[in-house]
């Protein structure tokens, strides 16, 4: 991720269970775990869903 990423403190990764390793990039609407590399796109409304 880039410099615009922010740490999501107090949250666990759903894939590996690691604490405080989730980062969110609001520009790309992407969350990533730096421990296991799992990624998830963030959806803010039903319109964004497929």
mmJSON file of the N, C-alpha and C atoms, coordinates in Angstrom:
{"data_MODEL":{"atom_site":{
"group_PDB":["ATOM","ATOM","ATOM","ATOM","ATOM","ATOM","ATOM","ATOM","ATOM","ATOM","ATOM","ATOM","ATOM","ATOM","ATOM","ATOM","ATOM","ATOM","ATOM","ATOM","ATOM","ATOM","ATOM","ATOM","ATOM","ATOM","ATOM","ATOM","ATOM","ATOM","ATOM","ATOM","ATOM","ATOM","ATOM","ATOM","ATOM","ATOM","ATOM","ATOM","ATOM","ATOM","ATOM","ATOM","ATOM","ATOM","ATOM","ATOM","ATOM","ATOM","ATOM","ATOM","ATOM","ATOM","ATOM","ATOM","ATOM","ATOM","ATOM","ATOM","ATOM","ATOM","ATOM","ATOM","ATOM","ATOM","ATOM","ATOM","ATOM","ATOM","ATOM","ATOM","ATOM","ATOM","ATOM","ATOM","ATOM","ATOM","ATOM","ATOM","ATOM","ATOM","ATOM","ATOM","ATOM","ATOM","ATOM","ATOM","ATOM","ATOM","ATOM","ATOM","ATOM","ATOM","ATOM","ATOM","ATOM","ATOM","ATOM","ATOM","ATOM","ATOM","ATOM","ATOM","ATOM","ATOM","ATOM","ATOM","ATOM","ATOM","ATOM","ATOM","ATOM","ATOM","ATOM","ATOM","ATOM","ATOM","ATOM","ATOM","ATOM","ATOM","ATOM","ATOM","ATOM","ATOM","ATOM","ATOM","ATOM","ATOM","ATOM","ATOM","ATOM","ATOM","ATOM","ATOM","ATOM","ATOM","ATOM","ATOM","ATOM","ATOM","ATOM","ATOM","ATOM","ATOM","ATOM","ATOM","ATOM","ATOM"],
"id":[1,2,3,4,5,6,7,8,9,10,11,12,13,14,15,16,17,18,19,20,21,22,23,24,25,26,27,28,29,30,31,32,33,34,35,36,37,38,39,40,41,42,43,44,45,46,47,48,49,50,51,52,53,54,55,56,57,58,59,60,61,62,63,64,65,66,67,68,69,70,71,72,73,74,75,76,77,78,79,80,81,82,83,84,85,86,87,88,89,90,91,92,93,94,95,96,97,98,99,100,101,102,103,104,105,106,107,108,109,110,111,112,113,114,115,116,117,118,119,120,121,122,123,124,125,126,127,128,129,130,131,132,133,134,135,136,137,138,139,140,141,142,143,144,145,146,147,148,149,150],
"type_symbol":["N","C","C","N","C","C","N","C","C","N","C","C","N","C","C","N","C","C","N","C","C","N","C","C","N","C","C","N","C","C","N","C","C","N","C","C","N","C","C","N","C","C","N","C","C","N","C","C","N","C","C","N","C","C","N","C","C","N","C","C","N","C","C","N","C","C","N","C","C","N","C","C","N","C","C","N","C","C","N","C","C","N","C","C","N","C","C","N","C","C","N","C","C","N","C","C","N","C","C","N","C","C","N","C","C","N","C","C","N","C","C","N","C","C","N","C","C","N","C","C","N","C","C","N","C","C","N","C","C","N","C","C","N","C","C","N","C","C","N","C","C","N","C","C","N","C","C","N","C","C"],
"label_atom_id":["N","CA","C","N","CA","C","N","CA","C","N","CA","C","N","CA","C","N","CA","C","N","CA","C","N","CA","C","N","CA","C","N","CA","C","N","CA","C","N","CA","C","N","CA","C","N","CA","C","N","CA","C","N","CA","C","N","CA","C","N","CA","C","N","CA","C","N","CA","C","N","CA","C","N","CA","C","N","CA","C","N","CA","C","N","CA","C","N","CA","C","N","CA","C","N","CA","C","N","CA","C","N","CA","C","N","CA","C","N","CA","C","N","CA","C","N","CA","C","N","CA","C","N","CA","C","N","CA","C","N","CA","C","N","CA","C","N","CA","C","N","CA","C","N","CA","C","N","CA","C","N","CA","C","N","CA","C","N","CA","C","N","CA","C","N","CA","C","N","CA","C","N","CA","C"],
"label_alt_id":[null,null,null,null,null,null,null,null,null,null,null,null,null,null,null,null,null,null,null,null,null,null,null,null,null,null,null,null,null,null,null,null,null,null,null,null,null,null,null,null,null,null,null,null,null,null,null,null,null,null,null,null,null,null,null,null,null,null,null,null,null,null,null,null,null,null,null,null,null,null,null,null,null,null,null,null,null,null,null,null,null,null,null,null,null,null,null,null,null,null,null,null,null,null,null,null,null,null,null,null,null,null,null,null,null,null,null,null,null,null,null,null,null,null,null,null,null,null,null,null,null,null,null,null,null,null,null,null,null,null,null,null,null,null,null,null,null,null,null,null,null,null,null,null,null,null,null,null,null,null],
"label_comp_id":["UNK","UNK","UNK","UNK","UNK","UNK","UNK","UNK","UNK","UNK","UNK","UNK","UNK","UNK","UNK","UNK","UNK","UNK","UNK","UNK","UNK","UNK","UNK","UNK","UNK","UNK","UNK","UNK","UNK","UNK","UNK","UNK","UNK","UNK","UNK","UNK","UNK","UNK","UNK","UNK","UNK","UNK","UNK","UNK","UNK","UNK","UNK","UNK","UNK","UNK","UNK","UNK","UNK","UNK","UNK","UNK","UNK","UNK","UNK","UNK","UNK","UNK","UNK","UNK","UNK","UNK","UNK","UNK","UNK","UNK","UNK","UNK","UNK","UNK","UNK","UNK","UNK","UNK","UNK","UNK","UNK","UNK","UNK","UNK","UNK","UNK","UNK","UNK","UNK","UNK","UNK","UNK","UNK","UNK","UNK","UNK","UNK","UNK","UNK","UNK","UNK","UNK","UNK","UNK","UNK","UNK","UNK","UNK","UNK","UNK","UNK","UNK","UNK","UNK","UNK","UNK","UNK","UNK","UNK","UNK","UNK","UNK","UNK","UNK","UNK","UNK","UNK","UNK","UNK","UNK","UNK","UNK","UNK","UNK","UNK","UNK","UNK","UNK","UNK","UNK","UNK","UNK","UNK","UNK","UNK","UNK","UNK","UNK","UNK","UNK"],
"label_asym_id":["A","A","A","A","A","A","A","A","A","A","A","A","A","A","A","A","A","A","A","A","A","A","A","A","A","A","A","A","A","A","A","A","A","A","A","A","A","A","A","A","A","A","A","A","A","A","A","A","A","A","A","A","A","A","A","A","A","A","A","A","A","A","A","A","A","A","A","A","A","A","A","A","A","A","A","A","A","A","A","A","A","A","A","A","A","A","A","A","A","A","A","A","A","A","A","A","A","A","A","A","A","A","A","A","A","A","A","A","A","A","A","A","A","A","A","A","A","A","A","A","A","A","A","A","A","A","A","A","A","A","A","A","A","A","A","A","A","A","A","A","A","A","A","A","A","A","A","A","A","A"],
"label_entity_id":["1","1","1","1","1","1","1","1","1","1","1","1","1","1","1","1","1","1","1","1","1","1","1","1","1","1","1","1","1","1","1","1","1","1","1","1","1","1","1","1","1","1","1","1","1","1","1","1","1","1","1","1","1","1","1","1","1","1","1","1","1","1","1","1","1","1","1","1","1","1","1","1","1","1","1","1","1","1","1","1","1","1","1","1","1","1","1","1","1","1","1","1","1","1","1","1","1","1","1","1","1","1","1","1","1","1","1","1","1","1","1","1","1","1","1","1","1","1","1","1","1","1","1","1","1","1","1","1","1","1","1","1","1","1","1","1","1","1","1","1","1","1","1","1","1","1","1","1","1","1"],
"label_seq_id":[1,1,1,2,2,2,3,3,3,4,4,4,5,5,5,6,6,6,7,7,7,8,8,8,9,9,9,10,10,10,11,11,11,12,12,12,13,13,13,14,14,14,15,15,15,16,16,16,17,17,17,18,18,18,19,19,19,20,20,20,21,21,21,22,22,22,23,23,23,24,24,24,25,25,25,26,26,26,27,27,27,28,28,28,29,29,29,30,30,30,31,31,31,32,32,32,33,33,33,34,34,34,35,35,35,36,36,36,37,37,37,38,38,38,39,39,39,40,40,40,41,41,41,42,42,42,43,43,43,44,44,44,45,45,45,46,46,46,47,47,47,48,48,48,49,49,49,50,50,50],
"pdbx_PDB_ins_code":[null,null,null,null,null,null,null,null,null,null,null,null,null,null,null,null,null,null,null,null,null,null,null,null,null,null,null,null,null,null,null,null,null,null,null,null,null,null,null,null,null,null,null,null,null,null,null,null,null,null,null,null,null,null,null,null,null,null,null,null,null,null,null,null,null,null,null,null,null,null,null,null,null,null,null,null,null,null,null,null,null,null,null,null,null,null,null,null,null,null,null,null,null,null,null,null,null,null,null,null,null,null,null,null,null,null,null,null,null,null,null,null,null,null,null,null,null,null,null,null,null,null,null,null,null,null,null,null,null,null,null,null,null,null,null,null,null,null,null,null,null,null,null,null,null,null,null,null,null,null],
"Cartn_x":[0.834,0.0,0.875,0.234,1.006,0.983,1.488,1.612,0.274,-0.784,-2.097,-2.813,-2.188,-2.801,-2.799,-3.832,-3.986,-4.174,-3.555,-3.67,-5.051,-5.677,-6.955,-6.663,-6.502,-6.112,-7.265,-6.917,-7.896,-8.691,-8.367,-9.094,-8.22,-8.868,-8.191,-8.436,-7.46,-7.614,-8.527,-9.5,-10.42,-9.726,-8.656,-7.967,-6.976,-6.113,-5.049,-5.228,-6.111,-6.376,-5.39,-4.449,-3.444,-4.096,-3.636,-4.165,-3.315,-3.972,-3.313,-2.397,-2.797,-2.02,-2.84,-4.043,-4.904,-4.68,-4.508,-4.328,-5.39,-5.864,-6.861,-6.311,-6.545,-6.166,-7.462,-7.833,-9.106,-9.154,-8.036,-8.024,-8.452,-7.953,-8.272,-9.414,-9.964,-11.01,-10.588,-9.387,-8.801,-8.249,-8.532,-7.941,-7.014,-5.872,-4.886,-4.269,-4.025,-3.329,-1.859,-0.999,0.432,1.05,0.296,0.803,0.666,-0.534,-0.78,-0.999,-1.207,-1.394,-2.821,-3.778,-5.178,-5.648,-6.483,-6.987,-8.494,-9.129,-10.569,-10.899,-11.807,-12.291,-13.425,-13.475,-14.487,-15.645,-16.847,-18.056,-18.805,-19.185,-19.857,-21.361,-21.873,-23.312,-23.692,-24.984,-25.46,-25.181,-25.048,-24.791,-23.43,-22.46,-21.123,-21.054,-22.008,-21.991,-22.311,-21.84,-22.079,-23.465],
"Cartn_y":[-1.188,0.0,1.247,2.353,3.587,4.367,5.565,6.392,6.887,6.762,7.208,6.151,5.026,3.942,4.245,3.795,4.027,2.703,2.582,1.39,1.335,0.168,-0.049,-0.725,0.056,-0.464,-1.204,-2.286,-3.042,-4.051,-4.229,-5.178,-6.379,-7.529,-8.77,-9.057,-9.671,-10.121,-11.341,-11.393,-12.528,-13.771,-13.61,-14.763,-15.415,-14.599,-15.171,-14.901,-13.973,-13.672,-12.72,-12.189,-11.27,-9.957,-9.417,-8.173,-6.987,-5.891,-4.631,-4.767,-5.555,-5.668,-5.251,-4.721,-4.301,-2.83,-2.562,-1.202,-0.928,0.305,0.687,1.826,1.719,2.765,3.379,4.573,5.168,5.575,5.795,6.173,4.99,3.795,2.585,1.793,2.229,1.484,0.04,-0.125,-1.439,-1.58,-2.716,-3.047,-4.235,-4.225,-5.284,-5.662,-6.955,-7.452,-7.591,-6.941,-7.026,-8.312,-9.073,-10.345,-11.45,-11.615,-12.716,-12.258,-10.958,-10.437,-10.469,-10.867,-10.894,-9.476,-9.358,-8.047,-8.091,-6.951,-6.831,-5.441,-5.387,-4.1,-3.644,-2.359,-1.779,-1.269,-1.627,-1.152,-0.247,0.941,1.875,1.921,1.266,1.259,0.068,-0.167,-1.265,-0.989,0.276,0.627,0.136,0.03,-0.423,-1.935,-2.655,-4.12,-4.559,-5.706,-6.249,-6.746],
"Cartn_z":[0.0,0.0,0.0,-0.225,-0.315,0.994,0.965,2.18,2.71,1.939,2.383,3.213,3.448,4.2,5.694,6.373,7.807,8.531,9.681,10.512,11.153,11.124,11.793,13.124,14.155,15.465,16.134,16.829,17.594,16.795,15.523,14.684,14.349,14.218,13.841,12.369,11.725,10.349,10.347,9.461,9.369,8.835,8.084,7.506,8.463,9.083,9.919,11.408,11.765,13.165,13.82,13.051,13.608,14.036,15.147,15.697,15.242,14.916,14.534,13.321,12.339,11.107,9.893,10.123,9.016,8.697,7.422,6.937,5.898,5.839,4.852,4.007,2.716,1.767,1.24,1.708,1.307,-0.164,-0.788,-2.199,-3.075,-2.761,-3.522,-2.909,-1.768,-1.05,-0.833,-0.256,-0.082,1.33,1.952,3.255,3.037,3.726,3.551,4.898,5.076,6.257,5.9,6.663,6.387,6.912,7.698,8.208,7.16,6.604,5.67,4.233,4.015,2.664,2.158,2.995,2.58,2.27,1.241,0.829,0.703,0.922,0.778,0.257,-0.706,-1.192,-0.295,-0.023,0.851,0.012,0.412,-0.266,0.699,0.234,1.126,0.935,-0.106,-0.317,-1.189,-1.313,-2.156,-3.628,-4.004,-5.4,-5.856,-4.916,-5.269,-5.445,-4.882,-4.972,-6.4,-6.749,-8.092,-8.117],
"occupancy":[1.0,1.0,1.0,1.0,1.0,1.0,1.0,1.0,1.0,1.0,1.0,1.0,1.0,1.0,1.0,1.0,1.0,1.0,1.0,1.0,1.0,1.0,1.0,1.0,1.0,1.0,1.0,1.0,1.0,1.0,1.0,1.0,1.0,1.0,1.0,1.0,1.0,1.0,1.0,1.0,1.0,1.0,1.0,1.0,1.0,1.0,1.0,1.0,1.0,1.0,1.0,1.0,1.0,1.0,1.0,1.0,1.0,1.0,1.0,1.0,1.0,1.0,1.0,1.0,1.0,1.0,1.0,1.0,1.0,1.0,1.0,1.0,1.0,1.0,1.0,1.0,1.0,1.0,1.0,1.0,1.0,1.0,1.0,1.0,1.0,1.0,1.0,1.0,1.0,1.0,1.0,1.0,1.0,1.0,1.0,1.0,1.0,1.0,1.0,1.0,1.0,1.0,1.0,1.0,1.0,1.0,1.0,1.0,1.0,1.0,1.0,1.0,1.0,1.0,1.0,1.0,1.0,1.0,1.0,1.0,1.0,1.0,1.0,1.0,1.0,1.0,1.0,1.0,1.0,1.0,1.0,1.0,1.0,1.0,1.0,1.0,1.0,1.0,1.0,1.0,1.0,1.0,1.0,1.0,1.0,1.0,1.0,1.0,1.0,1.0],
"B_iso_or_equiv":[0.0,0.0,0.0,0.0,0.0,0.0,0.0,0.0,0.0,0.0,0.0,0.0,0.0,0.0,0.0,0.0,0.0,0.0,0.0,0.0,0.0,0.0,0.0,0.0,0.0,0.0,0.0,0.0,0.0,0.0,0.0,0.0,0.0,0.0,0.0,0.0,0.0,0.0,0.0,0.0,0.0,0.0,0.0,0.0,0.0,0.0,0.0,0.0,0.0,0.0,0.0,0.0,0.0,0.0,0.0,0.0,0.0,0.0,0.0,0.0,0.0,0.0,0.0,0.0,0.0,0.0,0.0,0.0,0.0,0.0,0.0,0.0,0.0,0.0,0.0,0.0,0.0,0.0,0.0,0.0,0.0,0.0,0.0,0.0,0.0,0.0,0.0,0.0,0.0,0.0,0.0,0.0,0.0,0.0,0.0,0.0,0.0,0.0,0.0,0.0,0.0,0.0,0.0,0.0,0.0,0.0,0.0,0.0,0.0,0.0,0.0,0.0,0.0,0.0,0.0,0.0,0.0,0.0,0.0,0.0,0.0,0.0,0.0,0.0,0.0,0.0,0.0,0.0,0.0,0.0,0.0,0.0,0.0,0.0,0.0,0.0,0.0,0.0,0.0,0.0,0.0,0.0,0.0,0.0,0.0,0.0,0.0,0.0,0.0,0.0],
"pdbx_formal_charge":[null,null,null,null,null,null,null,null,null,null,null,null,null,null,null,null,null,null,null,null,null,null,null,null,null,null,null,null,null,null,null,null,null,null,null,null,null,null,null,null,null,null,null,null,null,null,null,null,null,null,null,null,null,null,null,null,null,null,null,null,null,null,null,null,null,null,null,null,null,null,null,null,null,null,null,null,null,null,null,null,null,null,null,null,null,null,null,null,null,null,null,null,null,null,null,null,null,null,null,null,null,null,null,null,null,null,null,null,null,null,null,null,null,null,null,null,null,null,null,null,null,null,null,null,null,null,null,null,null,null,null,null,null,null,null,null,null,null,null,null,null,null,null,null,null,null,null,null,null,null],
"auth_seq_id":[1,1,1,2,2,2,3,3,3,4,4,4,5,5,5,6,6,6,7,7,7,8,8,8,9,9,9,10,10,10,11,11,11,12,12,12,13,13,13,14,14,14,15,15,15,16,16,16,17,17,17,18,18,18,19,19,19,20,20,20,21,21,21,22,22,22,23,23,23,24,24,24,25,25,25,26,26,26,27,27,27,28,28,28,29,29,29,30,30,30,31,31,31,32,32,32,33,33,33,34,34,34,35,35,35,36,36,36,37,37,37,38,38,38,39,39,39,40,40,40,41,41,41,42,42,42,43,43,43,44,44,44,45,45,45,46,46,46,47,47,47,48,48,48,49,49,49,50,50,50],
"auth_comp_id":["UNK","UNK","UNK","UNK","UNK","UNK","UNK","UNK","UNK","UNK","UNK","UNK","UNK","UNK","UNK","UNK","UNK","UNK","UNK","UNK","UNK","UNK","UNK","UNK","UNK","UNK","UNK","UNK","UNK","UNK","UNK","UNK","UNK","UNK","UNK","UNK","UNK","UNK","UNK","UNK","UNK","UNK","UNK","UNK","UNK","UNK","UNK","UNK","UNK","UNK","UNK","UNK","UNK","UNK","UNK","UNK","UNK","UNK","UNK","UNK","UNK","UNK","UNK","UNK","UNK","UNK","UNK","UNK","UNK","UNK","UNK","UNK","UNK","UNK","UNK","UNK","UNK","UNK","UNK","UNK","UNK","UNK","UNK","UNK","UNK","UNK","UNK","UNK","UNK","UNK","UNK","UNK","UNK","UNK","UNK","UNK","UNK","UNK","UNK","UNK","UNK","UNK","UNK","UNK","UNK","UNK","UNK","UNK","UNK","UNK","UNK","UNK","UNK","UNK","UNK","UNK","UNK","UNK","UNK","UNK","UNK","UNK","UNK","UNK","UNK","UNK","UNK","UNK","UNK","UNK","UNK","UNK","UNK","UNK","UNK","UNK","UNK","UNK","UNK","UNK","UNK","UNK","UNK","UNK","UNK","UNK","UNK","UNK","UNK","UNK"],
"auth_asym_id":["A","A","A","A","A","A","A","A","A","A","A","A","A","A","A","A","A","A","A","A","A","A","A","A","A","A","A","A","A","A","A","A","A","A","A","A","A","A","A","A","A","A","A","A","A","A","A","A","A","A","A","A","A","A","A","A","A","A","A","A","A","A","A","A","A","A","A","A","A","A","A","A","A","A","A","A","A","A","A","A","A","A","A","A","A","A","A","A","A","A","A","A","A","A","A","A","A","A","A","A","A","A","A","A","A","A","A","A","A","A","A","A","A","A","A","A","A","A","A","A","A","A","A","A","A","A","A","A","A","A","A","A","A","A","A","A","A","A","A","A","A","A","A","A","A","A","A","A","A","A"],
"auth_atom_id":["N","CA","C","N","CA","C","N","CA","C","N","CA","C","N","CA","C","N","CA","C","N","CA","C","N","CA","C","N","CA","C","N","CA","C","N","CA","C","N","CA","C","N","CA","C","N","CA","C","N","CA","C","N","CA","C","N","CA","C","N","CA","C","N","CA","C","N","CA","C","N","CA","C","N","CA","C","N","CA","C","N","CA","C","N","CA","C","N","CA","C","N","CA","C","N","CA","C","N","CA","C","N","CA","C","N","CA","C","N","CA","C","N","CA","C","N","CA","C","N","CA","C","N","CA","C","N","CA","C","N","CA","C","N","CA","C","N","CA","C","N","CA","C","N","CA","C","N","CA","C","N","CA","C","N","CA","C","N","CA","C","N","CA","C","N","CA","C","N","CA","C","N","CA","C"],
"pdbx_PDB_model_num":[1,1,1,1,1,1,1,1,1,1,1,1,1,1,1,1,1,1,1,1,1,1,1,1,1,1,1,1,1,1,1,1,1,1,1,1,1,1,1,1,1,1,1,1,1,1,1,1,1,1,1,1,1,1,1,1,1,1,1,1,1,1,1,1,1,1,1,1,1,1,1,1,1,1,1,1,1,1,1,1,1,1,1,1,1,1,1,1,1,1,1,1,1,1,1,1,1,1,1,1,1,1,1,1,1,1,1,1,1,1,1,1,1,1,1,1,1,1,1,1,1,1,1,1,1,1,1,1,1,1,1,1,1,1,1,1,1,1,1,1,1,1,1,1,1,1,1,1,1,1]
}}}
